Coordinates of C-alpha atoms in Angstrom, one line a residue:
X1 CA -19.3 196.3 79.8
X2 CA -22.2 194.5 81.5
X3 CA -22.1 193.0 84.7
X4 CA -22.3 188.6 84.5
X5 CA -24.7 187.6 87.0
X6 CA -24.5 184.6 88.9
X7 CA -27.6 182.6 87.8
X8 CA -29.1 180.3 90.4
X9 CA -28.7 177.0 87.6
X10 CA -25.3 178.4 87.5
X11 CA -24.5 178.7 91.0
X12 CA -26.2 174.8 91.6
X13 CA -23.7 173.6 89.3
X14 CA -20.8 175.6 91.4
X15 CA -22.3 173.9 94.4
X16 CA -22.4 170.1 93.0
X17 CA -18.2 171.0 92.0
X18 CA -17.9 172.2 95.5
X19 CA -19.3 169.1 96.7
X20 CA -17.6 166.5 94.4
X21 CA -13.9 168.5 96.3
X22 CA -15.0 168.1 99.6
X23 CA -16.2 164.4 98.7
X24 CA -12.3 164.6 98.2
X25 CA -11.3 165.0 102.3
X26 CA -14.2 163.2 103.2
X27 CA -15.4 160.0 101.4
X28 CA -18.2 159.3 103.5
X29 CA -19.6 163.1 103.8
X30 CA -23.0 161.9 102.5
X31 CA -23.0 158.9 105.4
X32 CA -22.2 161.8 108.1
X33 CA -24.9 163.9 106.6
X34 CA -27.2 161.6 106.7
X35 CA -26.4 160.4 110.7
X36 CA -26.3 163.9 111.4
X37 CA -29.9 165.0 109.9
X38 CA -31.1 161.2 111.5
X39 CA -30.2 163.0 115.4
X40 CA -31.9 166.0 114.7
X41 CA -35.4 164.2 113.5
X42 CA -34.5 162.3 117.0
X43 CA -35.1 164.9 118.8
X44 CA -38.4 164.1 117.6
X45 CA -40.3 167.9 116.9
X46 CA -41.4 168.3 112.9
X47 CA -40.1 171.7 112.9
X48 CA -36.8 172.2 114.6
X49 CA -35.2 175.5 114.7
X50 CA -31.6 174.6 113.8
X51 CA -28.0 176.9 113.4
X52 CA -25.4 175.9 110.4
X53 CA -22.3 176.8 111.9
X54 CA -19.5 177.4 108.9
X55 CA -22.5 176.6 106.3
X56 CA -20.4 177.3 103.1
X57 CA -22.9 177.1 100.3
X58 CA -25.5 175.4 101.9
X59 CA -24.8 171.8 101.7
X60 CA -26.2 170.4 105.3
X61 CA -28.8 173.1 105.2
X62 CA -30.5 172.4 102.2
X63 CA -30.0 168.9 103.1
X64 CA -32.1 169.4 106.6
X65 CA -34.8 171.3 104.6
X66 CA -35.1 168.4 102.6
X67 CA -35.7 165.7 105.2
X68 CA -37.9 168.3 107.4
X69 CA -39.2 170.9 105.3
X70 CA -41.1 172.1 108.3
X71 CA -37.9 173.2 109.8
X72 CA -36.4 176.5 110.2
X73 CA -32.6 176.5 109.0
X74 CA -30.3 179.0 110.2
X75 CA -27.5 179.3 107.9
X76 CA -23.9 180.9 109.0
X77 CA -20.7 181.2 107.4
X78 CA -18.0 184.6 107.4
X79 CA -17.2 183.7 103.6
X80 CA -19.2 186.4 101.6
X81 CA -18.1 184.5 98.1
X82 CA -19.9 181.0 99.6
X83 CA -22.6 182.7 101.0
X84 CA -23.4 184.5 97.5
X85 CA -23.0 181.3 95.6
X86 CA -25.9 179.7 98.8
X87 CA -28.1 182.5 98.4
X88 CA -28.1 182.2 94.4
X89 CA -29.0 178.7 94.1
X90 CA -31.1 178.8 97.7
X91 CA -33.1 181.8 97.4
X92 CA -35.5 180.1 100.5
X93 CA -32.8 179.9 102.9
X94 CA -31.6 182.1 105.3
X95 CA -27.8 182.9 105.1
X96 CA -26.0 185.6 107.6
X97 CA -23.0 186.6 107.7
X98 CA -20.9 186.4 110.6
X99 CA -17.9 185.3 112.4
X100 CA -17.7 182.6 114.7
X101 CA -14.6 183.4 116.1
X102 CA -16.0 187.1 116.8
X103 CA -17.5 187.7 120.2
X104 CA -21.1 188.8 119.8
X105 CA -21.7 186.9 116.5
X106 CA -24.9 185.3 118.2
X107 CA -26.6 188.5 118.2
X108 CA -26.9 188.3 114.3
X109 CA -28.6 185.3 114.4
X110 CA -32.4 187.2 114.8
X111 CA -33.8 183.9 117.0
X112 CA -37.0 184.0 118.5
X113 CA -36.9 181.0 120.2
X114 CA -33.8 178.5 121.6
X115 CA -32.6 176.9 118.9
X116 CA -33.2 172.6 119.3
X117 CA -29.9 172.2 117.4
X118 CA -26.9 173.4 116.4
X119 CA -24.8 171.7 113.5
X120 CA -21.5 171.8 112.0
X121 CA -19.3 170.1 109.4
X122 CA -15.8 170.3 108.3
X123 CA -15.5 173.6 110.0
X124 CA -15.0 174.0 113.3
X125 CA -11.4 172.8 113.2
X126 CA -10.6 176.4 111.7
X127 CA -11.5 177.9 115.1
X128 CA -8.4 177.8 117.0
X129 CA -7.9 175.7 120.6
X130 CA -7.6 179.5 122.5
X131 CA -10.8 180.9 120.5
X132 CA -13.0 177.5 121.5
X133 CA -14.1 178.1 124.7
X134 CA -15.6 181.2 123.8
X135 CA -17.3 180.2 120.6
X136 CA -18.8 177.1 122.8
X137 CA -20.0 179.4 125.4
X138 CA -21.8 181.5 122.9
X139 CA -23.4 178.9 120.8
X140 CA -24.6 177.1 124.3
X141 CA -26.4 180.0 125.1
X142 CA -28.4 180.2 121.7
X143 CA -29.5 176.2 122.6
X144 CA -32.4 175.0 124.9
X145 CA -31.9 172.8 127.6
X146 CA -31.6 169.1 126.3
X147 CA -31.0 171.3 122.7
X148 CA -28.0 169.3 120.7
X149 CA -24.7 170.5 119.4
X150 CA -23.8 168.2 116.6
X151 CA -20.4 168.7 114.8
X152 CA -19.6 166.3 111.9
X153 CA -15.4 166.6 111.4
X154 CA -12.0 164.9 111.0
X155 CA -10.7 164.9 114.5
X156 CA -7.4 163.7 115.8
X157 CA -6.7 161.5 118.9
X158 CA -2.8 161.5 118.8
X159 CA -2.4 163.5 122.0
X160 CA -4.3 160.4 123.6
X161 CA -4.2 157.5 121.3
X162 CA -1.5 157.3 119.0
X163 CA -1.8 154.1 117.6
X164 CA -5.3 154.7 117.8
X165 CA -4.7 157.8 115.3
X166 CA -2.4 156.3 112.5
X167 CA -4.9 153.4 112.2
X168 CA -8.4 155.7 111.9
X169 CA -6.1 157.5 109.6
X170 CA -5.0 154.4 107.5
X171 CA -8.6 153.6 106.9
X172 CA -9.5 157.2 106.0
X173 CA -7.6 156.8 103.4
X174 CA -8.3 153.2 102.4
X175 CA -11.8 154.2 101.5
X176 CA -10.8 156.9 99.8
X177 CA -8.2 154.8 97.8
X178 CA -11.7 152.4 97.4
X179 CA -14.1 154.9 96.4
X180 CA -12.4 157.1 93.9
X181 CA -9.6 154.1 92.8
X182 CA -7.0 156.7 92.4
X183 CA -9.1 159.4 90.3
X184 CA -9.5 161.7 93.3
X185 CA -11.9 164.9 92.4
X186 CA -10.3 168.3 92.1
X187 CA -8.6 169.6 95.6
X188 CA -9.7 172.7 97.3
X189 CA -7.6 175.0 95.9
X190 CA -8.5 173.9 91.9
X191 CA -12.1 174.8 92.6
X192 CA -11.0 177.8 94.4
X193 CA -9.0 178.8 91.2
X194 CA -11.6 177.6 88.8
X195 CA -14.2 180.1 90.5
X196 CA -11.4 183.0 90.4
X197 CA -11.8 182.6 86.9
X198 CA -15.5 183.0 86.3
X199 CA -16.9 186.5 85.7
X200 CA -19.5 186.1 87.5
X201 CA -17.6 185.8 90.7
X202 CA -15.8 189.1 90.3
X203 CA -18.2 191.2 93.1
X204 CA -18.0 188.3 95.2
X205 CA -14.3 188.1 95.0
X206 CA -13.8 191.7 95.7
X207 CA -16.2 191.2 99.1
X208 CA -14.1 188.2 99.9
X209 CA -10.9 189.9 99.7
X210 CA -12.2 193.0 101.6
X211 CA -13.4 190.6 104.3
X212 CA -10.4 188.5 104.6
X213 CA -12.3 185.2 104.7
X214 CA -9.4 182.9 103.4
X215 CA -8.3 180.2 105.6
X216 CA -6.0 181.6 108.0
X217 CA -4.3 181.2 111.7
X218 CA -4.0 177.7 113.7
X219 CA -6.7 175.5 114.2
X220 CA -8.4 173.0 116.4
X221 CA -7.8 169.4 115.0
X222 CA -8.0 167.2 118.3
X223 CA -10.8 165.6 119.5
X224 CA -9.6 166.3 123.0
X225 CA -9.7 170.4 122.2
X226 CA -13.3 170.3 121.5
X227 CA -14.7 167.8 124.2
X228 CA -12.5 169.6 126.9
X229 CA -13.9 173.5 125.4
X230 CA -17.7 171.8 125.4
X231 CA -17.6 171.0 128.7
X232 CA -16.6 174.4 130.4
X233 CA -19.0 175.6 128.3
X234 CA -21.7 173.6 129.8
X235 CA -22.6 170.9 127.9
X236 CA -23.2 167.5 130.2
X237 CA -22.6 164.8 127.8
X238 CA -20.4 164.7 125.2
X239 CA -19.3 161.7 122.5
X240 CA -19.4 160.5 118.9
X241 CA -22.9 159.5 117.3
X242 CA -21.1 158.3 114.2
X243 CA -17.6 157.2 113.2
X244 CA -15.5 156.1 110.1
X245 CA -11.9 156.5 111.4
X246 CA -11.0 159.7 112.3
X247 CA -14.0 161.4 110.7
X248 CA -16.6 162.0 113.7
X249 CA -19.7 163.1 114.3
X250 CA -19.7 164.8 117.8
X251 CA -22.8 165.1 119.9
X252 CA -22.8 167.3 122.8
X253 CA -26.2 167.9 124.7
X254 CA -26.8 171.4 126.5
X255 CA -27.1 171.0 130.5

């Protein structure tokens, strides 16, 4: 029996469902995007060399090639099943595979220059508190001076603010409640099961069990955790860019 292959229409379509889901978690994922691609074209150089941390399929990237198609885009992500589905629809951008929690996985990267940015989104909670310092060490030392880390995430305050918390919480989920008026999109692990049943995905599948990409272990959800592990890591100045309750962009600027 032959083989389905993953077409890149095909994989475009996957990539639209996987962004409707994470539209889900985070209603105003196009606004953080957007103030996210706006700090990069701050830095003011037409063609940025910039590193997707925890890319999935592509999402930011693509998004960053369209704003400054002069740029060069660095994709990374240790899923092999969402970097398949990015490199079928995205056949111009560069994916690797590696994990950030991994010492070393800089060396994959194949820079030949400092990179002016690195970026993030609804991923770098997954690295847990003790594993932080050490992936901030590594990615400062593929930044320039002045070069930006900006990571776009729902992070918590309770440890410092409680009241603080519930209430950037409460209205989380009031736009949420606003923008989908209780017809939220499929959750995570529907599109998960959805793609488990496409043929096409079977190779993919196989690579992803073999690799043990699934979401696993504890994780870094305070904002505290990630200013504290940026600053031993070097980084000078350190504090959102954007905010919609608890959904943050993070700047950090290498020292």
């Amino acid at each position: 029996m032959e083989a389905m292959v993953l077409t890149r229409d095909a994989a475009r379509e996957w990539i639209s469902r996987w962004d409707r889901q994470q539209e889900g978690y985070v209603p105003e994922r196009e606004e953080r995007f957007t103030a996210l691609i706006d700090a990069v074209e701050a830095l003011g150089r037409p063609d940025p060399l910039v590193v997707d941390l925890g890319c999935g399929p592509g999402s930011l990237s693509i998004r960053l090639l369209e704003r400054l198609p002069r740029a060069t885009v660095v994709a990374v992500d240790a899923d092999p099943l969402l970097l398949g589905l990015g490199r079928a629809a995205h056949p111009g951008l560069r994916f690797v595979s590696a994990d950030l929690r991994t010492p070393g996985w800089s060396g994959s990267l194949g820079l030949d220059r400092p990179a002016d940015a690195v970026v993030s989104t609804t991923a770098l909670h997954w690295i847990s508190a003790a594993d932080l310092p050490k992936t901030y060490a590594e990615l400062a030392a593929v930044l320039r001076p002045g070069g930006l880390l900006l990571n776009g995430d729902n992070l918590e305050t309770d440890d410092a603010t409680p009241a603080l918390a519930r209430l950037e919480r409460a209205l989380h989920e009031r736009e949420a409640g606003r923008r989908f008026a209780g017809r939220r999109p499929e959750n995570w692990r529907q599109w998960w099961d959805a793609v488990a049943a496409d043929p096409a995905f079977d190779d993919l599948h196989a690579a992803r069990a073999t690799a043990g990409a699934d979401h696993h272990g504890s994780e870094s959800p305070l904002l505290s955790q990630h200013v504290g592990a940026l600053r031993d890591a070097g980084f000078t100045e350190i504090g959102p860019l954007w905010q919609r309750g608890h959904d943050r962009l993070l700047c950090a600027v290498r020292g």
